[in-house]
XYZ file of C-alpha atoms in Angstrom:
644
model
C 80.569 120.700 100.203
C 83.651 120.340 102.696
C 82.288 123.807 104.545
C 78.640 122.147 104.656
C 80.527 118.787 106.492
C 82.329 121.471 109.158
C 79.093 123.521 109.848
C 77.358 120.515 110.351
C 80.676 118.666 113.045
C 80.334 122.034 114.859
C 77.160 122.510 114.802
C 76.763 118.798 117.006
C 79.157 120.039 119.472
C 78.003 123.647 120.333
C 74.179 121.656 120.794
C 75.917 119.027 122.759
C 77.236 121.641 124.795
C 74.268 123.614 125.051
C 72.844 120.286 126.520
C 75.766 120.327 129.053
C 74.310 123.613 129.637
C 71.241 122.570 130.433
C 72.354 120.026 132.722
C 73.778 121.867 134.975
C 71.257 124.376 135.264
C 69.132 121.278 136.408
C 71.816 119.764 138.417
C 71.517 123.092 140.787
C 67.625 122.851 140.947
C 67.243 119.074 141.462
C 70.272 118.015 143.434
C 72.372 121.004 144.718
C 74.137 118.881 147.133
C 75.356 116.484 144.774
C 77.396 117.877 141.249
C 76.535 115.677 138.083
C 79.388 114.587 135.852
C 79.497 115.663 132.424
C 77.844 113.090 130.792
C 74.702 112.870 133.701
C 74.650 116.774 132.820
C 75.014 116.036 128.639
C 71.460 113.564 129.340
C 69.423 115.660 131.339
C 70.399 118.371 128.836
C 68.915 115.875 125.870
C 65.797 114.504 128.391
C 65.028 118.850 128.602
C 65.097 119.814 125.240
C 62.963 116.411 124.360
C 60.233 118.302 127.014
C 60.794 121.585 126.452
C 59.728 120.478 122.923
C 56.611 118.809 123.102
C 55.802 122.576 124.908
C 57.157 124.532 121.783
C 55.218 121.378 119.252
C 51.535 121.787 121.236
C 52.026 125.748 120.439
C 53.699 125.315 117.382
C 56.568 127.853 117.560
C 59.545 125.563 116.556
C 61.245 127.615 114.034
C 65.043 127.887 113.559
C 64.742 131.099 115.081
C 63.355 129.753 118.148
C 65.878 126.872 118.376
C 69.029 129.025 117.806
C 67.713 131.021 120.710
C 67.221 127.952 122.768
C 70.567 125.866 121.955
C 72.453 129.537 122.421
C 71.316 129.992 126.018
C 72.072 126.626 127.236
C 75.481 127.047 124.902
C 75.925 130.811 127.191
C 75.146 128.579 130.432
C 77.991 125.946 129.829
C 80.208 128.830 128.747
C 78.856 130.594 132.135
C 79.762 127.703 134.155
C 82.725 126.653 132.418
C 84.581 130.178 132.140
C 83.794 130.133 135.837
C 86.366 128.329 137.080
C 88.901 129.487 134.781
C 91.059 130.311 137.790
C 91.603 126.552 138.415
C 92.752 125.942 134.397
C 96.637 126.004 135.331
C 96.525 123.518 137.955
C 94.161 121.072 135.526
C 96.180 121.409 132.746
C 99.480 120.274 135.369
C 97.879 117.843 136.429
C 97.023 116.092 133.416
C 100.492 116.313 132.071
C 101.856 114.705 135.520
C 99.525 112.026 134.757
C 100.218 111.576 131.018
C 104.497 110.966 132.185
C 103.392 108.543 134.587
C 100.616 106.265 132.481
C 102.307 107.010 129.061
C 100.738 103.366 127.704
C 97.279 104.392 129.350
C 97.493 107.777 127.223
C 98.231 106.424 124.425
C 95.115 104.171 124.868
C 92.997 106.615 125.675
C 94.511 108.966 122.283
C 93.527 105.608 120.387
C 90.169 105.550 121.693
C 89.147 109.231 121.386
C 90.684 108.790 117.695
C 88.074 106.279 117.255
C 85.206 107.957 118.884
C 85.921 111.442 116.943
C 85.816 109.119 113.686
C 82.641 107.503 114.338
C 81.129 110.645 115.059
C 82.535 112.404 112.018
C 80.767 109.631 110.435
C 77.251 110.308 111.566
C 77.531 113.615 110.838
C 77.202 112.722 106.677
C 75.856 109.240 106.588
C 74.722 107.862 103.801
C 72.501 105.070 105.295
C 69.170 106.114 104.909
C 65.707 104.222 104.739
C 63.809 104.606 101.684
C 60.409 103.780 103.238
C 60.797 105.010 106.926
C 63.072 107.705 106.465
C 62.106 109.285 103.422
C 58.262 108.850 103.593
C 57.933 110.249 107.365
C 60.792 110.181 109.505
C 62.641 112.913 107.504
C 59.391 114.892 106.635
C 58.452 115.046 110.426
C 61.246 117.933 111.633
C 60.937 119.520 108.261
C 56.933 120.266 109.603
C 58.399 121.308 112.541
C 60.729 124.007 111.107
C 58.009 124.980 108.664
C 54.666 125.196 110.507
C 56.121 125.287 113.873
C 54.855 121.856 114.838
C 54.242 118.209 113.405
C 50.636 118.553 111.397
C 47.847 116.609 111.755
C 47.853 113.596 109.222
C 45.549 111.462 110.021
C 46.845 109.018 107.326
C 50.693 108.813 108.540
C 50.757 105.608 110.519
C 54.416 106.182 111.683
C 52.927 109.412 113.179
C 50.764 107.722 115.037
C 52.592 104.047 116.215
C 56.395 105.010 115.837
C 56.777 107.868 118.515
C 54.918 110.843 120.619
C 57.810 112.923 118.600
C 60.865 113.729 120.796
C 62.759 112.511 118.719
C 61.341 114.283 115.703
C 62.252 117.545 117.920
C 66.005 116.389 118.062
C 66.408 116.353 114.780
C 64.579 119.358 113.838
C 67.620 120.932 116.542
C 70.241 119.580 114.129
C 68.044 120.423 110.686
C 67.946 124.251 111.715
C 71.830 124.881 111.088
C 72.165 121.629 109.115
C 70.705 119.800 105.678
C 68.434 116.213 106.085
C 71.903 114.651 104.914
C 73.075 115.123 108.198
C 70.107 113.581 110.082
C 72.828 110.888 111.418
C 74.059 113.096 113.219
C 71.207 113.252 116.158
C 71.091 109.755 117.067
C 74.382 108.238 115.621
C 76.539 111.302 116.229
C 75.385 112.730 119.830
C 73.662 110.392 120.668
C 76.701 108.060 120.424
C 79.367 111.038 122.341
C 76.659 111.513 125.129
C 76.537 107.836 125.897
C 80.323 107.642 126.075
C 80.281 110.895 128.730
C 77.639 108.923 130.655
C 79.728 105.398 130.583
C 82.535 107.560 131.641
C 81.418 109.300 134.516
C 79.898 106.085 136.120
C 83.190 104.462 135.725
C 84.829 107.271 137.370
C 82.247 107.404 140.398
C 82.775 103.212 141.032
C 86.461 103.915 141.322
C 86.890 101.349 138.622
C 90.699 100.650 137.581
C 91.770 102.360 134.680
C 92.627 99.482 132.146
C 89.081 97.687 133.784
C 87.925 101.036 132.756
C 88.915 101.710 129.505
C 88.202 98.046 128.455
C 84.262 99.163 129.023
C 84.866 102.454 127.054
C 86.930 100.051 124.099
C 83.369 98.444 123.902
C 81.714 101.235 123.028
C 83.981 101.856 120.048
C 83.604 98.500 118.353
C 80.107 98.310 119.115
C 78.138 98.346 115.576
C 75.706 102.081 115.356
C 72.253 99.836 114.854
C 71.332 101.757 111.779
C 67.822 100.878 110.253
C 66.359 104.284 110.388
C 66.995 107.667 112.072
C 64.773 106.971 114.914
C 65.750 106.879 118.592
C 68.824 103.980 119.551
C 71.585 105.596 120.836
C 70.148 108.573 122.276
C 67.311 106.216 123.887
C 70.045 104.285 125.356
C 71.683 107.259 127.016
C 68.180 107.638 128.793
C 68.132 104.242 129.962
C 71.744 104.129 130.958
C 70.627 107.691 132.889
C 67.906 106.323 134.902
C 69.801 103.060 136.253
C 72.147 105.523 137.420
C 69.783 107.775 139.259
C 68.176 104.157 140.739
C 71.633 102.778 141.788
C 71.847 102.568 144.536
C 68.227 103.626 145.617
C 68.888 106.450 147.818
C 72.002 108.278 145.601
C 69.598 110.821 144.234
C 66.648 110.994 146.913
C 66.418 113.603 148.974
C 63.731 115.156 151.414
C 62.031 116.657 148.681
C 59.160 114.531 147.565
C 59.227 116.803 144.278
C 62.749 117.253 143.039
C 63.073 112.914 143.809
C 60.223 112.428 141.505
C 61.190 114.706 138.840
C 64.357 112.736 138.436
C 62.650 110.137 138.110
C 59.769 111.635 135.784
C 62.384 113.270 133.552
C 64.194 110.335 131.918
C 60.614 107.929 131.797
C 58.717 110.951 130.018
C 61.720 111.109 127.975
C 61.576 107.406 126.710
C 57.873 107.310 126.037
C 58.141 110.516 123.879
C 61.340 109.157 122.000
C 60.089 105.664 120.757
C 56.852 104.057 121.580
C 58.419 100.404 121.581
C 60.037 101.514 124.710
C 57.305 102.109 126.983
C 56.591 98.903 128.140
C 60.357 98.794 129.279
C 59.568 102.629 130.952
C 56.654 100.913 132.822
C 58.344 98.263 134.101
C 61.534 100.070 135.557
C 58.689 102.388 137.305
C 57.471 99.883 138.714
C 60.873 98.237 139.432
C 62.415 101.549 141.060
C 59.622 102.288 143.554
C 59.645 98.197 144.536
C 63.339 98.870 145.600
C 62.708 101.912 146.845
C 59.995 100.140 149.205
C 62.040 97.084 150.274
C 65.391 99.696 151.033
C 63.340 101.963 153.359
C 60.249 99.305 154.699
C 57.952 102.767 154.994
C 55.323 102.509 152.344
C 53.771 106.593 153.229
C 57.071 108.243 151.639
C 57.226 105.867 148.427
C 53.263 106.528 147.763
C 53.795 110.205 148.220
C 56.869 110.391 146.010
C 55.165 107.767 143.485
C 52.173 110.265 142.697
C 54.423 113.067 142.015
C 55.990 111.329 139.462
C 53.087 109.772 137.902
C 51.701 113.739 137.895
C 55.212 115.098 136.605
C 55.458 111.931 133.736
C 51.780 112.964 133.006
C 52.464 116.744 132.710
C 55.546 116.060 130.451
C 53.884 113.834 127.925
C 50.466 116.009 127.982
C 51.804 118.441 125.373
C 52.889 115.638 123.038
C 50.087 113.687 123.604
C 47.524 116.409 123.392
C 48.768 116.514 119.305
C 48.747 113.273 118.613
C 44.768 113.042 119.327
C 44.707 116.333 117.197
C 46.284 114.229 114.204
C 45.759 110.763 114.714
C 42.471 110.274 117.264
C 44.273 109.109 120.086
C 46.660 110.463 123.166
C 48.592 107.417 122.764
C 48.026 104.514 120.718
C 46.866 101.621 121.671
C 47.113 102.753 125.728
C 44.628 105.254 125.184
C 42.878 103.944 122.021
C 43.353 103.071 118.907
C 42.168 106.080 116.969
C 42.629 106.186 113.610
C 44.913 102.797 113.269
C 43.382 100.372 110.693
C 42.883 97.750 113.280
C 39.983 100.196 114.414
C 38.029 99.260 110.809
C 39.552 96.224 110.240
C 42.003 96.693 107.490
C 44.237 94.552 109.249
C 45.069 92.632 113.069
C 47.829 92.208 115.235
C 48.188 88.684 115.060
C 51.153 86.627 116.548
C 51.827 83.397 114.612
C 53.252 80.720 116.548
C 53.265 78.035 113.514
C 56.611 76.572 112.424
C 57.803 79.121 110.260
C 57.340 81.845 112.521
C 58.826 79.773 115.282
C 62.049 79.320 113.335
C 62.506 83.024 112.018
C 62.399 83.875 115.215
C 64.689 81.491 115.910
C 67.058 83.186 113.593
C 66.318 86.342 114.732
C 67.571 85.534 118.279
C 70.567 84.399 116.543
C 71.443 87.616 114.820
C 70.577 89.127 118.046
C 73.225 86.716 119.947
C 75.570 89.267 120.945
C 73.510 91.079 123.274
C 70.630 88.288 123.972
C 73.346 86.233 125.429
C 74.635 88.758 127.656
C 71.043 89.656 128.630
C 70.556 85.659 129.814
C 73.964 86.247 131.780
C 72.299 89.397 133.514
C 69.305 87.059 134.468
C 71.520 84.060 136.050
C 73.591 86.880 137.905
C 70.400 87.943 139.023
C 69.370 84.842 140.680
C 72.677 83.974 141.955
C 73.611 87.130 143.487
C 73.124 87.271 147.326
C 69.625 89.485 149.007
C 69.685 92.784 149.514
C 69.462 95.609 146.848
C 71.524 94.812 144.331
C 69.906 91.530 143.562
C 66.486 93.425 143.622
C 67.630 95.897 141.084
C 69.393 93.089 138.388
C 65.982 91.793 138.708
C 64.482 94.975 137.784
C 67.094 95.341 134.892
C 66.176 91.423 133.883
C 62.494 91.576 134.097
C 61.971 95.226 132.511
C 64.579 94.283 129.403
C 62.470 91.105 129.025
C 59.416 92.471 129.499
C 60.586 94.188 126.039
C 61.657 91.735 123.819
C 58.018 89.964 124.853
C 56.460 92.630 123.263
C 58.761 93.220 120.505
C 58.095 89.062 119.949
C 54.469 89.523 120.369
C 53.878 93.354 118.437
C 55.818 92.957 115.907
C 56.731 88.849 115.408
C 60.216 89.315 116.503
C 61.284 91.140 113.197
C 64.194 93.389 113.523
C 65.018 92.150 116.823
C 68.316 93.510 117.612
C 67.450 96.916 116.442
C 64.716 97.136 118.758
C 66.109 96.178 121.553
C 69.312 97.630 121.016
C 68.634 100.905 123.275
C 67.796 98.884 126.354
C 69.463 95.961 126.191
C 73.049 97.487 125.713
C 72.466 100.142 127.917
C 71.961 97.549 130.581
C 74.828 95.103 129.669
C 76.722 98.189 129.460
C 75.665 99.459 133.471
C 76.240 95.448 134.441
C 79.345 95.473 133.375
C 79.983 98.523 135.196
C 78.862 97.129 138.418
C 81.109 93.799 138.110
C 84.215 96.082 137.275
C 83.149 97.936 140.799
C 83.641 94.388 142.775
C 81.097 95.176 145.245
C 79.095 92.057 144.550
C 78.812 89.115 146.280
C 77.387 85.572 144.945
C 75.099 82.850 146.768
C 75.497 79.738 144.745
C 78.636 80.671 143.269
C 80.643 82.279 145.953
C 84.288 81.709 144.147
C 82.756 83.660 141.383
C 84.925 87.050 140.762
C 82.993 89.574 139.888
C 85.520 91.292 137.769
C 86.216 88.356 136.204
C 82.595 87.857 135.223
C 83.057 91.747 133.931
C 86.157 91.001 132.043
C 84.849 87.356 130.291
C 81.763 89.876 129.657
C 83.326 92.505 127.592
C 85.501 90.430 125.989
C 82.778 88.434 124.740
C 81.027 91.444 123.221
C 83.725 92.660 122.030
C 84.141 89.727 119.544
C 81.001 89.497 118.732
C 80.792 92.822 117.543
C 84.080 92.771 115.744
C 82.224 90.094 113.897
C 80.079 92.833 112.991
C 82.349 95.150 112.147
C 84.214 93.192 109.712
C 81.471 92.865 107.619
C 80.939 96.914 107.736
C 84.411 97.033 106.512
C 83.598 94.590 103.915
C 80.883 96.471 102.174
C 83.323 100.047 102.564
C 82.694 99.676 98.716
C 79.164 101.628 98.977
C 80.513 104.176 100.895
C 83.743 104.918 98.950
C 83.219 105.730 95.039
C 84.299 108.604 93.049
C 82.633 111.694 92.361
C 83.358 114.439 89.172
C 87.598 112.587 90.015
C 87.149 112.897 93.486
C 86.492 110.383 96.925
C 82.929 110.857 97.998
C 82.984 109.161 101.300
C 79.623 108.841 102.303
C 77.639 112.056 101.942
C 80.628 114.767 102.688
C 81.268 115.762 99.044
C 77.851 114.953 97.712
C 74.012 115.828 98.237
C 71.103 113.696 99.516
C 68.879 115.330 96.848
C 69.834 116.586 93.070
C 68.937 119.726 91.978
C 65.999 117.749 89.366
C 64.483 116.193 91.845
C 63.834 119.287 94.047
C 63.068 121.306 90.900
C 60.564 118.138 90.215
C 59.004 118.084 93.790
C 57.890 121.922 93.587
C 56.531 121.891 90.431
C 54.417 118.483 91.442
C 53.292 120.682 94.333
C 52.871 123.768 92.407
C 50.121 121.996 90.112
C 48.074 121.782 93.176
C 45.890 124.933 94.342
C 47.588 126.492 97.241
C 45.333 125.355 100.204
C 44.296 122.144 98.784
C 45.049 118.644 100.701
C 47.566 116.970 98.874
C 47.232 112.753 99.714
C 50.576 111.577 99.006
C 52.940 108.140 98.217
C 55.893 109.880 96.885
C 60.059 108.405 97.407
C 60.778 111.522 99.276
C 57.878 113.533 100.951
C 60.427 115.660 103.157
C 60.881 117.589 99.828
C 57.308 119.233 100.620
C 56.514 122.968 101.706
C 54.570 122.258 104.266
C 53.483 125.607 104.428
C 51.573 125.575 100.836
C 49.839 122.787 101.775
C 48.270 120.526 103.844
C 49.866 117.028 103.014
C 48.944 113.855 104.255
C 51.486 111.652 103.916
C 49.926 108.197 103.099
C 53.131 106.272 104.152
C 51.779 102.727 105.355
C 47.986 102.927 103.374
C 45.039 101.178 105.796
C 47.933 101.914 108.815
C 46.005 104.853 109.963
C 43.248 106.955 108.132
C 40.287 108.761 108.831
C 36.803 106.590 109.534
C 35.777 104.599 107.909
C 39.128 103.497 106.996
C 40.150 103.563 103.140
C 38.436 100.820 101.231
C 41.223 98.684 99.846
C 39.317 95.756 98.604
C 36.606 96.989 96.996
C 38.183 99.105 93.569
C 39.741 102.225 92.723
C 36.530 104.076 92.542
C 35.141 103.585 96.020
C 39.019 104.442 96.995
C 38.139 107.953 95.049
C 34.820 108.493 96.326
C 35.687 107.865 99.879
C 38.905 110.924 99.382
C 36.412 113.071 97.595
C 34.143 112.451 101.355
C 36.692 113.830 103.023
C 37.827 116.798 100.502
C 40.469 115.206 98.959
C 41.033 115.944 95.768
C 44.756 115.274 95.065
C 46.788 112.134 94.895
C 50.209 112.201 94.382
C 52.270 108.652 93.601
C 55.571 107.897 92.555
C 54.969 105.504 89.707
C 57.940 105.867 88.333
C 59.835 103.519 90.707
C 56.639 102.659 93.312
C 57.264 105.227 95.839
C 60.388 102.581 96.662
C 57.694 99.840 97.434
C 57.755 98.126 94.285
C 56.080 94.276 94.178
C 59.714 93.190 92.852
C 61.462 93.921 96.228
C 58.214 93.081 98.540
C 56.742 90.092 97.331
C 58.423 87.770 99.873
C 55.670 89.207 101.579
C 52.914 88.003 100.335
C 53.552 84.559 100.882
C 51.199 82.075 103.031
C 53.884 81.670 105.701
C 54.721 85.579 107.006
C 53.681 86.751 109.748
C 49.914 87.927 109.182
C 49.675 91.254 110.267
C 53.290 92.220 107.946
C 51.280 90.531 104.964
C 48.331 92.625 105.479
C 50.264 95.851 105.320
C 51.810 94.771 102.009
C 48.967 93.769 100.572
C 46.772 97.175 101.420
C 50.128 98.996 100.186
C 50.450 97.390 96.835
C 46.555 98.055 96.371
C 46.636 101.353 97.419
C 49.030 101.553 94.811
C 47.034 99.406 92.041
C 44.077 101.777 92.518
C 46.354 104.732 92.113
C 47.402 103.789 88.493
C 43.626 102.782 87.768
C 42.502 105.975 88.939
C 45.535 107.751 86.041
C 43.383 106.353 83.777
C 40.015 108.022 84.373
C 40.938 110.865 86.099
C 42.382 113.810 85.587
C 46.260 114.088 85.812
C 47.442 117.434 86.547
C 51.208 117.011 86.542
C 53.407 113.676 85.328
C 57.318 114.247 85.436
C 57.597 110.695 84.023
C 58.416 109.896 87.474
C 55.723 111.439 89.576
C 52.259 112.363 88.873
C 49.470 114.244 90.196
C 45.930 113.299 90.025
C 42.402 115.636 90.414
C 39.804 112.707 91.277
C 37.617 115.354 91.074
C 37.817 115.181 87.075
C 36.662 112.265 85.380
C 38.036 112.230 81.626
C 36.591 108.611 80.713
């Protein structure tokens, strides 16, 4: 098990710097004159692969062949690059010695630190955290398809495949699932996700010519700061893209040059990235377009060069997405849901609305939920006052750009999704931008109008210091539950998942004889615990992870009985329902009837409701149908075969 943990920590650092790779390949085509730092080169490494794989998805060729072969040239290219300048080694290596006697208390901070950051990631890279629903119904099964059939299938059922993301970062972890097992799915987001952000903070700190102990205060942050773990999708590494793009937009004309082209795509690279990653994040995308190209206008007062350079990136961002977009209305009806249609989502037939509630209740959770979210909301406010009192000139335009586009998000997080979850969802852009703000106060470069005895390091300093107690806060309580990560296994520690296995040998022995029972060929509608157990290959499964979320017209009939739910499969040559009964596919009416009641937010009430139906119906349907295979925990049903 021990061997399967070291694979698995090397295996994150040879793709991390096969990234670096990457990004320097792209560094010499899109800004020769000026080298990017190891972390800029780590990001655009990420934002290519995230690209280069909606390409490999649309002609579904994602194997583990073809990723080795992909993460080994960009690996050859940083070796290239790095073996390059192996004249130079000697002096480097003096030099950081000669530093290390002269700031002995600064290396032994920085020792600390990297201590701390090596831990965390050792961490993610066997996490035990997983979500039953999210994770285990779709999030895990998605770069499982990938590695199987070469791209995500068509399931027009799987709402999270159409709402949740375009599938970037699907492709990530299907990269860290070819060498590695779904245990170590942590290890994409949480893992380098989490090093690539520290590269990035890093370098910028390094190119303001920010103090060392300023410095490392900002870098301290980032180790106390708690990993925002509801799921495996996109936080951290979305927040490197974010943190990437304020650096290519600060200050305006860093990055421009006379090519209209190579200035848009480094602009189109990180915004395609974020709209492929997580969909919640493309209103924030949109806004920062927007944002960028105002500041670009107002620094050079020549609207001809901004329009050119605007429709080359709207063409590049376009191009990009295509590929992942171009699947999505394979599977689910629509390019992009809701921008370009609603396709198969149930608010298309009615099985349920976005509604936002603004009665008392609702008011007050999300009252609560601004609380929980204090430790970055409050910073955010601070960005917005800064923002007003800062004096004219660029940098006020672009905090108001970071204000107004973070905003912009948490309106539609409020307004989507009634607030729930608040801090996870904002997480990516919100800290990335407190993060860069703090950056920029550090850099003392700024100047305030209504508060002109304002010091702007100060401001930095009173701003760290404040997140760094919040989040200690947090912290404290992680350490306080280190009970369900630390129990003993067969007389040994099992610390999270580094001596132990996701899945037992009885449950994957159980999955592929469930799937077995089934015709080779067939369609396979399933509600299982664990659907990433599937072979993909044998069948075609539609994962049924959010029932009425997304289906094929007219919708699945969850009010009118379990035989009109049958006939209307049987329409649509689906013979086979698979459930797990045996604890209710982890959506049992015990744990989810909170709800139900009058007082939650409508549209989360509604998708309970059609859920626990969907799986009513199921049992009624054991009862006069057919049922193929029943391990006492999961069952198969032919509704083709009526035996009462």
């Amino acid at each position: 098990m021990f061997m399967q943990f070291l694979v698995a920590f090397f295996w994150g650092i040879v793709v991390l710097l096969a990234f670096i790779g990457y990004g320097r390949l792209l560094n010499l085509i899109l800004s020769p004159g000026k080298k990017f730092d190891l972390g800029m080169q780590a990001a655009f490494g990420l934002i290519l692969s995230i690209t280069i794989g909606g390409f490999l998805n649309f002609i579904a060729v994602i194997s583990v062949l073809s990723i080795k072969i992909f993460i080994t040239f960009g690996f050859l290219s940083f070796l290239f690059f790095w073996l390059k300048n192996f004249r130079t080694w000697p002096i480097l290596i003096h030099q950081v010695f000669s530093f290390v006697k002269e700031n002995i208390i600064f290396a032994v901070a920085v020792t600390v630190i990297f201590v701390i950051i090596l831990g965390r990631y050792s961490v993610a890279v066997s996490f035990f955290g997983f979500n039953g629903t999210d994770d285990h119904y779709s999030y895990m099964a998605f770069p499982a398809q990938m590695l199987q059939i070469g791209s995500l299938s068509n399931d027009p059922f799987n709402e999270r495949r159409l709402e949740s993301s375009l599938g970037g970062q699907y492709f990530l972890h299907a990269i860290i699932l070819s060498v590695t097992s779904f245990k170590n799915l942590h290890l994409t987001d949480n893992g380098l996700g989490y090093l690539i952000l520290v590269l990035l903070l890093v370098g910028f700190l390094r190119e303001k010519k920010i103090g060392k102990f300023l410095g490392i205060s900002v870098v301290f942050l980032m180790t106390v700061v708690v990993s925002p773990v509801l799921n495996i999708t996109a936080s951290y590494t979305a927040a490197v893209v974010f943190f990437l793009f304020f650096r290519l937009s600060y200050p305006i004309l860093g990055f421009k040059n006379h090519s209209n082209l190579f200035s848009a795509l480094m602009i189109a690279l990180p915004l395609s990235a974020i709209c492929a990653l997580k969909s919640t994040y493309i209103v924030v995308a949109a806004m920062l377009f927007i944002g960028h190209y105002f500041v670009y206008f107002r620094r050079i007062g020549n609207y001809r060069p901004v329009i050119k350079e605007l429709v080359v990136t709207v063409s590049a961002i376009f191009i990009f997405l295509l590929p992942w977009m171009l699947s999505m209305l394979s599977s689910s009806g629509t390019m992009l849901c809701p921008i370009f249609g609603r396709g198969y989502q149930g608010t298309a037939y009615g099985a349920f609305e976005h509604v936002v509630q603004f009665d008392l209740y609702s008011l007050l959770r999300l009252l609560f939920e601004s609380f929980s979210s204090f430790t970055t909301l409050l910073p955010f406010a601070v960005i917005g006052i800064m923002a007003y009192g800062l004096v004219g000139g660029e940098e006020k335009h672009f905090f108001w750009v970071i204000f107004l586009s973070s905003l912009s998000g948490l309106l539609a997080l409020i307004l989507l999704m009634g607030g729930y979850s608040l801090y996870y969802y904002s997480f990516a852009f919100l800290f990335s931008s407190i993060l860069f703000v703090a950056c920029l106060l550090f850099a003392g470069d700024l100047r305030f109008r209504i508060f002109p005895i304002f010091n702007d390091r100060l401001v930095g300093l009173a701003l760290v210091t404040f997140l760094f107690g919040a989040f200690l806060q947090r912290d404290l309580a992680v350490v306080d539950n280190i009970k369900y990560s630390l129990n003993i296994d067969g007389g040994r520690p099992k610390i999270g998942l580094i001596n132990s296995d996701l899945v037992s040998e009885k449950e994957l022995k159980q999955y592929s004889d469930l799937q077995k029972s089934v015709p080779a060929g067939e369609i396979i509608i399933a509600r299982l615990d664990k659907n990433f157990l599937f072979d993909f290959k044998r069948n075609r499964i539609y994962i049924n992870d959010s029932p009425g979320g997304s289906s094929l017209p007219p919708g699945i009939p969850l009010k009118s009985g379990s035989e009109s739910m049958a006939n209307y499969f049987l329409s649509h040559n689906i013979k086979y329902i698979t459930y797990s009964y045996g604890n209710e596919a982890n959506f049992s009416f015990a744990s989810v009837s909170g709800m139900l009641k009058p007082h939650v937010n409508r549209l989360l009430r509604s998708i309970t409701e059609n859920s626990l139906a969907f799986q009513d119906y199921t049992m009624e349907l054991s009862k006069t149908r057919k049922i193929i295979y029943d391990d006492g925990k999961n069952f198969v049903i032919d509704l083709s075969i009526i035996t009462k």
